[in-house]
Short mmCIF file of C-alpha atoms in Angstrom, two decimals:
data_model
loop_
_atom_site.label_atom_id
_atom_site.label_comp_id
_atom_site.label_asym_id
_atom_site.label_seq_id
_atom_site.Cartn_x
_atom_site.Cartn_y
_atom_site.Cartn_z
CA MET A 25 24.72 -10.02 6.98
CA PRO A 26 21.38 -10.63 5.33
CA LEU A 27 18.50 -9.02 7.11
CA ALA A 28 16.38 -11.32 8.64
CA ASP A 29 12.66 -11.41 10.03
CA ILE A 30 11.05 -8.85 8.02
CA HIS A 31 7.63 -8.04 8.17
CA ALA A 32 5.28 -6.66 5.54
CA VAL A 33 3.09 -4.42 7.59
CA VAL A 34 -0.01 -3.45 5.62
CA PRO A 35 -3.00 -0.80 7.40
CA VAL A 36 -6.23 -0.85 5.93
CA LYS A 37 -9.01 0.75 6.52
CA ASN A 38 -12.59 -0.30 6.29
CA LEU A 39 -13.32 -1.80 2.92
CA GLY A 40 -16.95 -0.16 2.49
CA ASN A 41 -15.96 3.44 3.07
CA ALA A 42 -12.69 2.77 1.06
CA LYS A 43 -11.09 5.68 -1.41
CA GLN A 44 -12.87 8.64 -0.93
CA ARG A 45 -10.81 10.97 -3.49
CA LEU A 46 -12.33 9.62 -6.30
CA ALA A 47 -15.75 9.55 -5.83
CA GLY A 48 -16.56 11.81 -8.63
CA VAL A 49 -15.56 8.94 -10.79
CA LEU A 50 -16.64 5.67 -9.28
CA ASP A 51 -19.44 5.64 -6.50
CA GLN A 52 -18.72 3.62 -2.96
CA PRO A 53 -19.36 -0.23 -4.51
CA ALA A 54 -17.25 0.78 -7.25
CA ARG A 55 -14.65 1.93 -5.22
CA THR A 56 -15.26 -0.44 -2.47
CA ALA A 57 -14.65 -3.34 -4.94
CA LEU A 58 -11.49 -1.38 -6.65
CA PHE A 59 -9.55 -1.41 -2.97
CA ARG A 60 -10.53 -5.10 -2.86
CA ALA A 61 -8.77 -6.13 -5.88
CA MET A 62 -5.83 -3.41 -5.16
CA LEU A 63 -5.45 -5.32 -1.49
CA GLU A 64 -5.33 -8.73 -3.10
CA ASP A 65 -2.77 -7.35 -5.71
CA VAL A 66 -0.67 -6.27 -3.22
CA LEU A 67 -0.73 -9.56 -0.69
CA GLU A 68 -0.29 -11.57 -3.72
CA ALA A 69 3.33 -10.45 -4.59
CA LEU A 70 3.95 -9.81 -0.89
CA ALA A 71 3.22 -13.45 -0.75
CA GLY A 72 5.74 -14.18 -3.35
CA ALA A 73 8.89 -12.26 -1.71
CA PRO A 74 11.07 -15.42 -0.43
CA SER A 75 12.99 -13.05 1.83
CA LEU A 76 9.84 -11.75 4.09
CA ALA A 77 9.46 -13.85 7.07
CA GLY A 78 5.63 -12.61 7.01
CA ILE A 79 2.81 -10.07 6.73
CA VAL A 80 1.02 -8.78 8.76
CA LEU A 81 -2.43 -6.47 8.36
CA VAL A 82 -3.43 -3.69 10.71
CA THR A 83 -7.05 -3.51 10.11
CA ARG A 84 -10.54 -3.69 11.83
CA ASP A 85 -12.03 -5.06 8.68
CA ALA A 86 -13.34 -8.46 8.70
CA GLU A 87 -13.48 -8.82 5.08
CA ALA A 88 -9.62 -7.90 5.22
CA MET A 89 -8.78 -9.82 7.79
CA ALA A 90 -10.51 -12.73 5.55
CA LEU A 91 -8.28 -11.90 2.76
CA GLY A 92 -5.14 -11.53 4.25
CA ARG A 93 -5.45 -15.12 5.55
CA ARG A 94 -5.43 -16.91 2.36
CA TYR A 95 -2.20 -15.28 1.84
CA GLY A 96 -1.04 -16.23 5.11
CA ALA A 97 -1.27 -13.03 6.63
CA GLU A 98 -1.96 -12.44 9.85
CA SER A 99 -4.47 -9.36 11.21
CA LEU A 100 -3.31 -7.03 14.29
CA VAL A 101 -6.53 -5.83 14.97
CA GLU A 102 -6.25 -1.85 16.01
CA PRO A 103 -8.72 -0.42 18.80
CA GLU A 104 -9.88 1.84 16.78
CA ASN A 105 -9.45 3.85 12.97
CA ARG A 106 -6.81 6.31 13.96
CA GLY A 107 -4.95 6.82 10.17
CA HIS A 108 -2.46 5.36 8.29
CA THR A 109 0.25 6.55 10.93
CA ALA A 110 -0.79 5.62 13.66
CA ALA A 111 -1.35 1.90 12.45
CA VAL A 112 2.33 1.33 11.10
CA GLU A 113 3.30 2.76 14.68
CA PHE A 114 1.18 0.22 16.12
CA ALA A 115 2.78 -2.94 13.95
CA ALA A 116 6.03 -1.26 14.38
CA LYS A 117 5.63 -1.49 18.83
CA ALA A 118 3.98 -5.09 18.33
CA LEU A 119 6.80 -6.45 16.16
CA ALA A 120 9.94 -5.20 18.12
CA ALA A 121 7.86 -6.46 21.63
CA ARG A 122 8.73 -9.59 19.25
CA GLY A 123 11.99 -9.07 19.00
CA ALA A 124 11.45 -9.20 14.57
CA GLY A 125 14.23 -7.82 12.94
CA ALA A 126 12.52 -5.33 10.32
CA LEU A 127 9.69 -3.76 9.31
CA LEU A 128 8.92 -3.22 5.42
CA GLN A 129 5.57 -0.54 5.78
CA VAL A 130 3.56 -1.02 2.17
CA PRO A 131 0.15 0.58 1.10
CA GLY A 132 -3.15 -1.76 -0.02
CA ASP A 133 -3.62 0.73 -2.98
CA ILE A 134 -0.15 0.31 -4.90
CA PRO A 135 -1.86 -2.88 -7.11
CA ARG A 136 1.29 -2.77 -9.84
CA VAL A 137 4.17 -3.86 -7.28
CA THR A 138 5.75 -6.80 -8.06
CA SER A 139 7.69 -10.03 -5.69
CA GLU A 140 10.83 -9.20 -7.21
CA GLU A 141 10.35 -4.91 -6.88
CA ILE A 142 9.73 -5.95 -2.68
CA GLU A 143 13.13 -7.84 -3.12
CA ALA A 144 15.39 -4.88 -4.87
CA VAL A 145 13.96 -2.58 -1.68
CA ILE A 146 15.26 -5.44 0.92
CA ALA A 147 18.52 -6.07 -1.04
CA ALA A 148 19.50 -2.14 -0.91
CA HIS A 149 18.57 -2.30 2.54
CA ALA A 150 22.43 -1.31 5.12
CA PRO A 151 23.03 -2.96 8.10
CA ALA A 152 20.13 -2.45 10.76
CA PRO A 153 19.93 0.32 12.44
CA ALA A 154 19.11 1.38 8.66
CA VAL A 155 15.64 2.54 6.89
CA THR A 156 15.41 2.05 3.02
CA ILE A 157 12.16 4.07 0.96
CA ALA A 158 10.59 3.74 -2.00
CA PRO A 159 9.04 6.85 -2.86
CA SER A 160 5.94 8.02 -4.79
CA ARG A 161 6.46 8.43 -8.61
CA ASP A 162 6.00 12.27 -7.39
CA HIS A 163 8.36 11.82 -5.08
CA ARG A 164 6.16 13.31 -2.13
CA GLY A 165 4.90 10.08 -0.48
CA SER A 166 6.60 6.76 1.26
CA ASN A 167 5.40 4.20 -0.75
CA ALA A 168 7.44 1.75 0.80
CA VAL A 169 9.32 1.81 4.02
CA LEU A 170 11.70 -0.86 5.36
CA CYS A 171 12.67 -0.31 8.90
CA ALA A 172 15.81 -2.29 10.61
CA PRO A 173 15.18 -2.46 13.69
CA PRO A 174 10.56 -1.88 12.95
CA ASP A 175 10.76 1.02 15.70
CA VAL A 176 13.86 2.66 14.48
CA LEU A 177 11.61 5.92 12.71
CA PRO A 178 9.37 8.05 14.09
CA PHE A 179 6.74 7.53 10.95
CA ARG A 180 4.66 10.28 9.92
CA PHE A 181 2.82 8.90 6.68
CA GLY A 182 0.49 11.24 4.40
CA ASP A 183 0.62 13.69 1.06
CA ASP A 184 4.09 14.84 2.12
CA SER A 185 6.30 12.07 3.82
CA PHE A 186 9.35 11.54 2.24
CA PHE A 187 11.53 14.35 2.34
CA PRO A 188 10.62 14.34 6.19
CA HIS A 189 11.01 10.46 6.81
CA LEU A 190 14.31 11.66 5.10
CA ALA A 191 15.25 13.99 7.09
CA ALA A 192 14.35 11.74 10.06
CA ALA A 193 16.32 9.17 9.84
CA ARG A 194 19.62 11.55 8.79
CA ALA A 195 18.61 13.86 12.24
CA LEU A 196 18.91 10.42 14.27
CA GLY A 197 22.37 9.31 11.70
CA ILE A 198 20.56 6.48 10.19
CA GLU A 199 21.61 5.00 7.01
CA THR A 200 18.98 5.86 4.81
CA SER A 201 19.18 4.37 1.00
CA VAL A 202 16.15 5.36 -1.37
CA VAL A 203 15.14 2.66 -4.38
CA GLU A 204 12.84 3.47 -7.58
CA CYS A 205 10.30 1.08 -8.45
CA ALA A 206 8.22 2.12 -10.47
CA GLY A 207 5.19 -0.33 -8.96
CA ILE A 208 5.46 0.91 -5.79
CA GLY A 209 5.48 4.67 -6.88
CA LEU A 210 2.15 4.37 -7.97
CA ASP A 211 -0.49 4.54 -6.04
CA ILE A 212 -4.48 4.88 -6.73
CA ASP A 213 -5.52 7.90 -4.35
CA THR A 214 -7.03 10.50 -6.99
CA PRO A 215 -8.17 10.56 -10.44
CA ASP A 216 -4.80 11.18 -11.61
CA ASP A 217 -3.63 8.46 -10.51
CA LEU A 218 -6.10 5.99 -11.89
CA GLU A 219 -6.07 7.92 -15.16
CA ALA A 220 -1.74 6.65 -14.90
CA PHE A 221 -2.34 3.11 -13.41
CA LEU A 222 -5.13 3.07 -16.46
CA ALA A 223 -2.63 4.32 -19.20
CA SER A 224 -0.65 1.22 -19.41
CA PRO A 225 -2.56 -2.01 -18.88
CA SER A 226 -0.92 -4.78 -16.39
CA ASP A 227 -2.05 -7.73 -15.18
CA THR A 228 -3.51 -7.29 -12.55
CA ARG A 229 -6.74 -7.26 -10.48
CA ALA A 230 -7.23 -3.88 -10.24
CA TYR A 231 -7.00 -3.07 -13.71
CA ARG A 232 -8.96 -6.19 -15.08
CA LEU A 233 -11.62 -4.75 -12.89
CA LEU A 234 -11.42 -1.38 -14.21
CA ALA A 235 -11.22 -1.79 -17.59
CA GLU A 236 -13.34 -4.96 -18.08
CA ASP A 237 -16.31 -5.10 -15.45
CA LEU A 238 -16.37 -0.90 -14.71
CA ASP A 239 -15.75 -0.20 -18.22
CA LEU A 240 -13.10 2.31 -17.29
CA GLU A 241 -10.63 3.49 -19.64
CA ALA A 242 -7.63 5.99 -19.91
CA GLY A 243 -9.12 9.54 -20.84
CA ARG A 244 -12.22 8.78 -19.55
CA ALA A 245 -11.18 8.83 -15.56
CA GLN A 246 -11.50 12.36 -14.71
CA VAL A 247 -14.88 12.93 -16.04
CA PRO A 248 -17.29 13.14 -13.69
CA ALA A 249 -20.50 12.64 -15.33
CA GLY A 250 -19.56 8.95 -16.13
CA ARG A 251 -19.23 7.96 -12.72
CA ARG A 252 -18.92 4.10 -13.04
CA ARG A 253 -20.55 1.55 -10.58
CA ALA A 254 -19.66 -1.81 -9.53
CA SER A 255 -21.30 -4.28 -11.73
CA ARG A 256 -23.53 -6.44 -10.74
CA SER A 257 -21.21 -9.99 -10.62
CA MET A 258 -18.87 -8.36 -7.58
#
């Protein structure tokens, strides 16, 4: 029986201080502009995935909420910014209380994600209770996690979450699938990630911003002396 009533969950911290680990390459206005562009790329991919019943932003940021509304997303307002794991747990409890069928966690910084990749993750999912994970490119992070029911898995996000998530699911006897997706796998947190993203041009808002508006190219993303500022048109 196909998985139904799947809600994508995207945790979003305050845009005004986004992507601090890129501070050696981009100043804060540029980092904020980059995260805004990446988030919109992600929202567009999610909105184009027919198997999703809805999109939920977990955020306290008014600009993120307004952007989400353009793509039909609702916002769950956290009492405080407590981090990625706490945000997903907050959404999981809310969705489980509604009787939702499944939760698909995706971060807001995977601009190359496509609707087809989202559908591939969903297609690989086993009957509930089940977990499907699309890992980061280095197989350390859990860049997409599909859980049915929404609160079936104890979450633990961060730089080392993929294998702990697998271990937690298997310890609970939960059917687990792994899907490799190039777009989902590339989250942009560090200058190395930025370099990898710029190495292959893409038709994304994030790439256009970096390559055109910020004039940042592959091979220059790790040069602190070339720290880029957001253009005045943003």
